[in-house]
Tab-separated table of C-alpha atoms and ligand atoms in Angstrom:
chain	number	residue	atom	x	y	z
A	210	UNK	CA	0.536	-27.993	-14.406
A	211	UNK	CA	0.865	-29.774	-11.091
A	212	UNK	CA	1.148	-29.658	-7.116
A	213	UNK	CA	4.348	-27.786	-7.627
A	214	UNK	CA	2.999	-25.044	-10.371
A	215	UNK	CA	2.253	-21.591	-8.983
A	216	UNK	CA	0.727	-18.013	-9.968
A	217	UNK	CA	2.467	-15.161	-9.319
A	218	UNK	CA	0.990	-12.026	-7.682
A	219	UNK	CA	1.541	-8.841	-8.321
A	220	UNK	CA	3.970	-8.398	-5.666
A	221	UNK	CA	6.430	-11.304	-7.677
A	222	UNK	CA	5.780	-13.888	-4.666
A	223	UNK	CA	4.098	-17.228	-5.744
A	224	UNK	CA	0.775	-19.119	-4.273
A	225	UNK	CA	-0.094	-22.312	-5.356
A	226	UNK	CA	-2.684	-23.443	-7.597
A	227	UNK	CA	-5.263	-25.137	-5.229
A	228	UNK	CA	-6.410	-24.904	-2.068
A	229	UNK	CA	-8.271	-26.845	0.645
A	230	UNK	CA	-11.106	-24.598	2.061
A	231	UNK	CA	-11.703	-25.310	5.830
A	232	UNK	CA	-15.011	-23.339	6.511
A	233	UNK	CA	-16.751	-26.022	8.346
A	234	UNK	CA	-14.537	-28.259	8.884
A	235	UNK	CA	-14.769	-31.658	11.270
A	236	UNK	CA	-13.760	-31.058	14.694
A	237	UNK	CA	-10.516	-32.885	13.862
A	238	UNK	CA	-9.098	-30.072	12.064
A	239	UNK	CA	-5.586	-30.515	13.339
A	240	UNK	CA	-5.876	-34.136	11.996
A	241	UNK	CA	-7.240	-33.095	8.554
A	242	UNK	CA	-4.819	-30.502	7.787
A	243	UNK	CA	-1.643	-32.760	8.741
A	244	UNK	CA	-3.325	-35.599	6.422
A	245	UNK	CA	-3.971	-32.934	4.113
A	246	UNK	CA	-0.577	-31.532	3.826
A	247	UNK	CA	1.159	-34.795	4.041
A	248	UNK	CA	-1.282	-35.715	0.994
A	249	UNK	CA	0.419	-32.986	-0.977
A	250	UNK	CA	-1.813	-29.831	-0.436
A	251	UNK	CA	0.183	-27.014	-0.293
A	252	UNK	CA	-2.100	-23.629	0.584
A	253	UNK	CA	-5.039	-23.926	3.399
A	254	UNK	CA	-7.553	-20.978	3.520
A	255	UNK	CA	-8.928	-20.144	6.632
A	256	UNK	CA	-10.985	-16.838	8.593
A	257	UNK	CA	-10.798	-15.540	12.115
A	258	UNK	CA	-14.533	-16.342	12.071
A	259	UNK	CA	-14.502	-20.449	10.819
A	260	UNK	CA	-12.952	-21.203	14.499
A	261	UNK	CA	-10.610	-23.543	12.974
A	262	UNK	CA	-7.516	-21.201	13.631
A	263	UNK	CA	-5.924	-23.455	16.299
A	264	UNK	CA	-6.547	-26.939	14.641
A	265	UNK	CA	-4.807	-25.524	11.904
A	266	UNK	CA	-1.915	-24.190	13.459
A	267	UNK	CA	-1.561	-27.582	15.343
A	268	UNK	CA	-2.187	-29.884	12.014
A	269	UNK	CA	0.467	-27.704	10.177
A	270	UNK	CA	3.387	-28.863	12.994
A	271	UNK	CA	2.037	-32.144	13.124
A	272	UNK	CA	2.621	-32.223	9.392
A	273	UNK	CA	6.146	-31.614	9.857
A	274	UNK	CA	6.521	-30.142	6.517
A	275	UNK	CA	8.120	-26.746	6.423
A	276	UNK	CA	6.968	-23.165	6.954
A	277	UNK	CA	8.336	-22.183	3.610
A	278	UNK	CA	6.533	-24.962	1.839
A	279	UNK	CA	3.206	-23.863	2.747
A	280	UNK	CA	0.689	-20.763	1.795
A	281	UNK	CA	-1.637	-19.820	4.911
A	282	UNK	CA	-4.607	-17.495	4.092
A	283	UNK	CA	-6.907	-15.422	6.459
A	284	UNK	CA	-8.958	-12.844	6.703
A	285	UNK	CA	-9.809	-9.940	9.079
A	286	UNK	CA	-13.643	-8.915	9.154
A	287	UNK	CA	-14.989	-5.803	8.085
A	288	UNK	CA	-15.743	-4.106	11.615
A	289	UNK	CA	-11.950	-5.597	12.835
A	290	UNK	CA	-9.161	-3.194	13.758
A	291	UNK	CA	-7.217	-4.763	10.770
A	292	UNK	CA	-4.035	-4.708	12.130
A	293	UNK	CA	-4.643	-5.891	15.356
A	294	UNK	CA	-7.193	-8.636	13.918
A	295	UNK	CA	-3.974	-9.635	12.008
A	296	UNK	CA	-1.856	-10.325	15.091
A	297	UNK	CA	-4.996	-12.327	17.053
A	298	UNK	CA	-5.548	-14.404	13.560
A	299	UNK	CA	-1.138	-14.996	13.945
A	300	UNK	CA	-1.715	-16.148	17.415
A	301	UNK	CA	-4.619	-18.123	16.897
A	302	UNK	CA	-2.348	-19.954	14.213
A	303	UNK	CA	0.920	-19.926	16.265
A	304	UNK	CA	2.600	-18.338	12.946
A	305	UNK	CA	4.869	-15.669	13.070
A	306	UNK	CA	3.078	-14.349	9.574
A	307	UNK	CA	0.466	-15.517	7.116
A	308	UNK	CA	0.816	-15.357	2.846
A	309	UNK	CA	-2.135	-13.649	2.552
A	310	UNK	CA	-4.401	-11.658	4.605
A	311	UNK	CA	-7.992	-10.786	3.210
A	312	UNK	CA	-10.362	-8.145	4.076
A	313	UNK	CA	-13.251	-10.770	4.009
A	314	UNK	CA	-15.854	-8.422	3.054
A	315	UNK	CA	-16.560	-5.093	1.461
A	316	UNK	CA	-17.978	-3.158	4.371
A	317	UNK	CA	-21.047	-1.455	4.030
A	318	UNK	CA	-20.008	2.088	3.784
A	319	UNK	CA	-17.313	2.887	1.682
A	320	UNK	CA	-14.280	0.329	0.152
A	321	UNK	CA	-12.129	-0.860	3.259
A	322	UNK	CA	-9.490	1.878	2.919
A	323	UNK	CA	-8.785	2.222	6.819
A	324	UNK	CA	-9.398	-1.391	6.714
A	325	UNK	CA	-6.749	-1.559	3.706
A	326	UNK	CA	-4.041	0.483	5.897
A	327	UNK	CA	-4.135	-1.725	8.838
A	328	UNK	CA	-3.488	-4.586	6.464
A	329	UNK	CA	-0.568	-2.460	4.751
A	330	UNK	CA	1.320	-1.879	8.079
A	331	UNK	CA	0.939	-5.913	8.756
A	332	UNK	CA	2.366	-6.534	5.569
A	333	UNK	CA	4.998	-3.323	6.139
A	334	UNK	CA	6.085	-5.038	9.280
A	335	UNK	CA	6.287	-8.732	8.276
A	336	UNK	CA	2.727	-10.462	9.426
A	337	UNK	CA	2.147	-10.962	6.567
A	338	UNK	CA	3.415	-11.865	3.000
A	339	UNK	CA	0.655	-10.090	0.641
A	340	UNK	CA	-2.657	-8.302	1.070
A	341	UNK	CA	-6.283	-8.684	-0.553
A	342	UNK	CA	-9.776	-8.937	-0.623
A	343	UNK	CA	-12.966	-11.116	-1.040
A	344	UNK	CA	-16.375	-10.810	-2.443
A	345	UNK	CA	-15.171	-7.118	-4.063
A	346	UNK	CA	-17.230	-6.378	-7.016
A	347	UNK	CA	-15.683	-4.910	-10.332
A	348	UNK	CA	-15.922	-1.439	-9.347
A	349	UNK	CA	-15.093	-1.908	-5.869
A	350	UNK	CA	-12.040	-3.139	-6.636
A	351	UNK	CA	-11.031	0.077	-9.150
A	352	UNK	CA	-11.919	2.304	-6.273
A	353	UNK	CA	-10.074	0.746	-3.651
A	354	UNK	CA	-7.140	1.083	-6.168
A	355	UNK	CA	-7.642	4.446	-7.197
A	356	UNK	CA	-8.272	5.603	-3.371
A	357	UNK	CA	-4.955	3.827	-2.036
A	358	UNK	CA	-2.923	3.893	-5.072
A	359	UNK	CA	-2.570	-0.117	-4.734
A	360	UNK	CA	-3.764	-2.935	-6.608
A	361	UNK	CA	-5.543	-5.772	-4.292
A	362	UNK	CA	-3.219	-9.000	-4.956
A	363	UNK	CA	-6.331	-11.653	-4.835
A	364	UNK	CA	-10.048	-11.050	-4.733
A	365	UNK	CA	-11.221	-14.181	-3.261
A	366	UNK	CA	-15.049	-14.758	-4.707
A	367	UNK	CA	-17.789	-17.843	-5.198
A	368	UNK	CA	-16.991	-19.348	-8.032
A	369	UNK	CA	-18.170	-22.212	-10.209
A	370	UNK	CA	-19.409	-22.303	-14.124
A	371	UNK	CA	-22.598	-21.684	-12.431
A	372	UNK	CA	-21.578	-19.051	-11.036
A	373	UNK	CA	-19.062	-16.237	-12.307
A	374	UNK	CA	-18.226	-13.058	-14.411
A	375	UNK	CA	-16.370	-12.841	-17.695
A	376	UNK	CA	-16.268	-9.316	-16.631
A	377	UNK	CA	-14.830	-9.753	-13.451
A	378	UNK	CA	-11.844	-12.287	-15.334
A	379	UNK	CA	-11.185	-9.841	-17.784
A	380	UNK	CA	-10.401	-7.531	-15.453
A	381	UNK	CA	-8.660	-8.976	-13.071
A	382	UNK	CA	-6.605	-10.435	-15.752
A	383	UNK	CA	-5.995	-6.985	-17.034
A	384	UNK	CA	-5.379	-5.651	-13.806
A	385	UNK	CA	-2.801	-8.688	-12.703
A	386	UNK	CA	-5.476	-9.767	-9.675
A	387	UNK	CA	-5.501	-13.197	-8.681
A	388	UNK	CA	-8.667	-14.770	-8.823
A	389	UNK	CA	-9.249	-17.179	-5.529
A	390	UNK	CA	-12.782	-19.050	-6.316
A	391	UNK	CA	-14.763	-20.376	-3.429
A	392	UNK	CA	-17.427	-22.828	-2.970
A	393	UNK	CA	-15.939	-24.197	-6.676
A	394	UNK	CA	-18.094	-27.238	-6.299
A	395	UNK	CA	-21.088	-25.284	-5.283
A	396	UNK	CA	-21.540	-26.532	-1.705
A	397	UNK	CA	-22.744	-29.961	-4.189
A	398	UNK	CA	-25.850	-28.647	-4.746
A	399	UNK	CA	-24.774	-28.563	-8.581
A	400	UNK	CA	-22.575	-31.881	-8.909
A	401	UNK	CA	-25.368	-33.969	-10.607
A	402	UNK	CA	-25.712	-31.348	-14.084
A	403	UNK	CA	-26.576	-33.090	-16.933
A	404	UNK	CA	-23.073	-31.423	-19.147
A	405	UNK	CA	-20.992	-31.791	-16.334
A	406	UNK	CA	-21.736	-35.498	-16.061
A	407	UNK	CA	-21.025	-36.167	-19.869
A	408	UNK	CA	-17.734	-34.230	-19.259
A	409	UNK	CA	-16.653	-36.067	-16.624
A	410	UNK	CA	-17.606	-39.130	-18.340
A	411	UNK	CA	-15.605	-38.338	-21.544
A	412	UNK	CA	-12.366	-37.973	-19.115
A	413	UNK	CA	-13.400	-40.813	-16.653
A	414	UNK	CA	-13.075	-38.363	-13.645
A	415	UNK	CA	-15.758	-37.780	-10.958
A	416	UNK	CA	-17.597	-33.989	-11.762
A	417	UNK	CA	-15.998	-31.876	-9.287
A	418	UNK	CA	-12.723	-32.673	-11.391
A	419	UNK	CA	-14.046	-31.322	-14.174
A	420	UNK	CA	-15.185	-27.728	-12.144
A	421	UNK	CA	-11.802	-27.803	-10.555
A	422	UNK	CA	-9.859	-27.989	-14.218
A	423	UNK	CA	-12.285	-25.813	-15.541
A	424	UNK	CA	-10.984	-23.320	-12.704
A	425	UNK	CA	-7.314	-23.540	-13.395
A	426	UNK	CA	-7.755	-23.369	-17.184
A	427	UNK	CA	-9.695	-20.268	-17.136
A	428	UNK	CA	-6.859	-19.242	-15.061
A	429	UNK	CA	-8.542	-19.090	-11.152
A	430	UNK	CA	-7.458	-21.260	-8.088
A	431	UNK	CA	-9.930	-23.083	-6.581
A	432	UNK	CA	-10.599	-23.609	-2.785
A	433	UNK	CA	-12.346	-26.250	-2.042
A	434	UNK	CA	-13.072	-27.874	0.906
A	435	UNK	CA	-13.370	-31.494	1.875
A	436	UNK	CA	-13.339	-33.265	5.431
A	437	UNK	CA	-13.558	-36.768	3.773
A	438	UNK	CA	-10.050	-38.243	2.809
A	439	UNK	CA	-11.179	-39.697	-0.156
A	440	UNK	CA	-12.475	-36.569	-1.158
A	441	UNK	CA	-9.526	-34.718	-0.405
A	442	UNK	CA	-7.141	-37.603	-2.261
A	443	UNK	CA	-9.440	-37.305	-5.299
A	444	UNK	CA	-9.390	-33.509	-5.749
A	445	UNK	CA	-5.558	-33.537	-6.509
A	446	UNK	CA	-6.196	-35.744	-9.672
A	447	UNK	CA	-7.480	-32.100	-11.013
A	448	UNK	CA	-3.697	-31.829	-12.177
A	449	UNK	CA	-4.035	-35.586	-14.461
A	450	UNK	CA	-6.045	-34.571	-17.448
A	451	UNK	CA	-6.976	-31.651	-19.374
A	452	UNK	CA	-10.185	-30.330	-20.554
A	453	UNK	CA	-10.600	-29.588	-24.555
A	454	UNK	CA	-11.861	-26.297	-26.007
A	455	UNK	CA	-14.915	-27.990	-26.517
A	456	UNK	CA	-15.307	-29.286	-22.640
A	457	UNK	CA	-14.266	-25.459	-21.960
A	458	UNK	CA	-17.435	-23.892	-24.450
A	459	UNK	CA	-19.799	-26.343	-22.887
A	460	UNK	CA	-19.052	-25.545	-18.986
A	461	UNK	CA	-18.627	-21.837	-20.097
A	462	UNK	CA	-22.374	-21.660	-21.010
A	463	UNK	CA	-23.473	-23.502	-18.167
A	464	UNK	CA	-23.394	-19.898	-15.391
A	465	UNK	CA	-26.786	-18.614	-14.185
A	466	UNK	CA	-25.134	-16.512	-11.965
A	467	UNK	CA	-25.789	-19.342	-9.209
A	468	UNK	CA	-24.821	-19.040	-5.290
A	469	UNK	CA	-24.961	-21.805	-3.063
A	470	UNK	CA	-24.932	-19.103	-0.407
A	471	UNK	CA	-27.402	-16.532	-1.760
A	472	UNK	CA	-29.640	-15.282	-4.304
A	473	UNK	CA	-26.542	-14.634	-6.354
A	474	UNK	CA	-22.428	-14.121	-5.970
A	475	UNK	CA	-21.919	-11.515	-3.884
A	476	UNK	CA	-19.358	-9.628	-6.283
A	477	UNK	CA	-22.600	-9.076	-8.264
A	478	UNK	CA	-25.243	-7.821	-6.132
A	479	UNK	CA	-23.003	-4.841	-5.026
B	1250	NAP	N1	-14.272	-15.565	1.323
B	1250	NAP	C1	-15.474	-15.992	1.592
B	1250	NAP	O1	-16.407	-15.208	1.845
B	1250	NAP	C2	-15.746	-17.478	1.567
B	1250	NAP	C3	-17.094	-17.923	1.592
B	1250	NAP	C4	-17.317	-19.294	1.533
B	1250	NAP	C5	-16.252	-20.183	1.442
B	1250	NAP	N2	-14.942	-19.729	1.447
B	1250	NAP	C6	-13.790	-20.662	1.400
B	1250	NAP	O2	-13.912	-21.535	0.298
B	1250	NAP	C7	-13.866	-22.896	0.759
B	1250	NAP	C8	-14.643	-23.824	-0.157
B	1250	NAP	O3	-15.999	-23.471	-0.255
B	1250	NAP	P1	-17.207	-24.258	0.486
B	1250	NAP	O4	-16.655	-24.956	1.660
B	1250	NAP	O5	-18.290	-23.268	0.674
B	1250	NAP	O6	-17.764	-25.271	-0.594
B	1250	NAP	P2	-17.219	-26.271	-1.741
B	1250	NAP	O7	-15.757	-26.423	-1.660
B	1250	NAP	O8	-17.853	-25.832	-3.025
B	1250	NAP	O9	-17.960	-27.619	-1.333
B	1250	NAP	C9	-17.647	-28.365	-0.201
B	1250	NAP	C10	-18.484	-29.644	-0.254
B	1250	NAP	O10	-18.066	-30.421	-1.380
B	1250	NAP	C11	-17.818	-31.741	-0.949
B	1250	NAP	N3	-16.739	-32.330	-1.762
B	1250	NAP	C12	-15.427	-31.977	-1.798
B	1250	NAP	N4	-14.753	-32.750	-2.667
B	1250	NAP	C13	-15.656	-33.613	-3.192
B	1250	NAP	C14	-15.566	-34.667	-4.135
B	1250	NAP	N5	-14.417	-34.986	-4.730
B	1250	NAP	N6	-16.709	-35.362	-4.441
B	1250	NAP	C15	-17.899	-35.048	-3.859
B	1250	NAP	N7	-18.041	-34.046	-2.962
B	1250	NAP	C16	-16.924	-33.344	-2.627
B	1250	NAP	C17	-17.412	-31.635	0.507
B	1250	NAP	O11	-17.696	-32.862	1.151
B	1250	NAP	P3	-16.894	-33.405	2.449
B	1250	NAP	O12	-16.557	-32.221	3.298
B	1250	NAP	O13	-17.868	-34.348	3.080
B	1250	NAP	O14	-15.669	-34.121	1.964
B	1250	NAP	C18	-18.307	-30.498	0.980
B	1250	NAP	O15	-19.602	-30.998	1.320
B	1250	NAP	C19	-14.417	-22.779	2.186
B	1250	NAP	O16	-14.172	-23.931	2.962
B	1250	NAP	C20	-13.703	-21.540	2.655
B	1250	NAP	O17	-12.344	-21.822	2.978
B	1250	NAP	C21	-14.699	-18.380	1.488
């Protein structure tokens, strides 16, 4: 595994295996994302609602580096006209289409199935690549699926081994669903544990390393977000060393079903 490896979706196209998050990032977005991308990040995730649309779309020509060499995600909101939401997210972006487009969240009635068709015509008409959703629980995600006869490419949900579902992997492996985890190093409210200081110790790399690995071995792509360069440059050493199966045993018993955003994942309270 490295920069260059990818997953495939269910639709055959490719997304790489990590992302930078930008929710909250500085007000030199533009800035970040161009030293970002010349660093060697590959896939930015994004939302009409983080505001950081435009500094993205300006960092990603200041980076030079090449429409096809890039993976842009975004989401439209659950109260959005879906399709149209698409086109203001493209031209908030200056992109002429984005990889993936999310619903961001389930609304509260139903699954997101008119929300679901505005994304399919996007995608039917070139604005975008592949289609998804975030924060979907388990059986959210069957009936979506069973109510427009099409598997969800990525279900983008917090994720840390604090936080997650062997339930929700073993399905979505089953079920060929990319797992996108956010908020992988829990915001850092969990970065000083106890095991995942020994771990990291063991492999001489800092802990979020060691939550990042732990993602891509258990076979999800982290998103994580980080305005500080030396942050950023230290994230990418995820692809220089390799947890062992008893690393892996030791993080998987560490999840309390933790959120650094609520009283638990979201996937799970639904
Ligand atoms: N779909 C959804 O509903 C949803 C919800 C939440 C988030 N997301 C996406 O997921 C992304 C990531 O999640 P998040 O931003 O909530 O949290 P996160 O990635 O778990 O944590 C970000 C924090 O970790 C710090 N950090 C990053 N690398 C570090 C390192 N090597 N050492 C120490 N600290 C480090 C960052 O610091 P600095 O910034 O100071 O470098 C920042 O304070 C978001 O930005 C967003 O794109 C999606």
């Amino acid at each position: 595994m490295d920069l260059d490896s990818t997953a495939t979706l269910n639709s055959g196209n490719k997304m790489p295996l990590l992302g930078l998050g930008t929710w909250r990032l500085n007000d030199r977005t533009a800035d970040t994302i161009e030293a970002a991308l010349k660093m060697g990040y590959r896939m930015i995730d994004t939302s009409g609602d983080y505001g950081t649309q435009p500094g993205i779309g300006q960092g990603l020509k200041q980076s030079g580096v090449r429409r096809d060499s890039y993976y842009l995600v975004t989401k439209v909101e659950e109260d959005d006209d879906a399709y149209g939401a698409t086109k203001e997210n493209l031209h908030q972006l200056d992109l002429g289409y984005t990889d993936l487009m999310l619903i961001h969240r389930p609304p509260r009635e139903g699954v997101g199935e008119v929300l679901w068709q505005g994304l399919q015509k996007a995608r039917d008409e070139g604005l975008t690549k592949d289609i998804g959703v975030s924060n979907y629980s388990v059986d959210q995600l069957k009936e979506l699926a069973d109510k427009s006869g099409e598997t969800p490419a990525v279900n983008q949900i917090e994720w840390s081994p604090f936080g997650y579902s062997q339930q929700m992997l073993d399905y979505c492996k089953q079920n060929e669903i990319i797992i996108q985890a956010y908020s992988p190093l829990t915001r850092g409210e969990r970065l000083d544990d106890e095991t995942l200081g020994d771990i990291a110790q063991k492999h001489e790399m800092a802990p979020p390393l060691v939550i990042l690995r732990w993602c891509l071995q258990i076979g999800v792509v982290p998103l994580v977000k980080a305005n500080q360069p030396d942050h950023m440059r230290q994230n990418l050493r995820v692809f220089e060393f390799e947890l062992d199966d008893d690393d892996m045993k030791r993080l998987n018993g560490l999840n309390e079903e933790f959120s650094s955003l609520s009283s638990k994942p979201m996937y799970l309270k639904a």
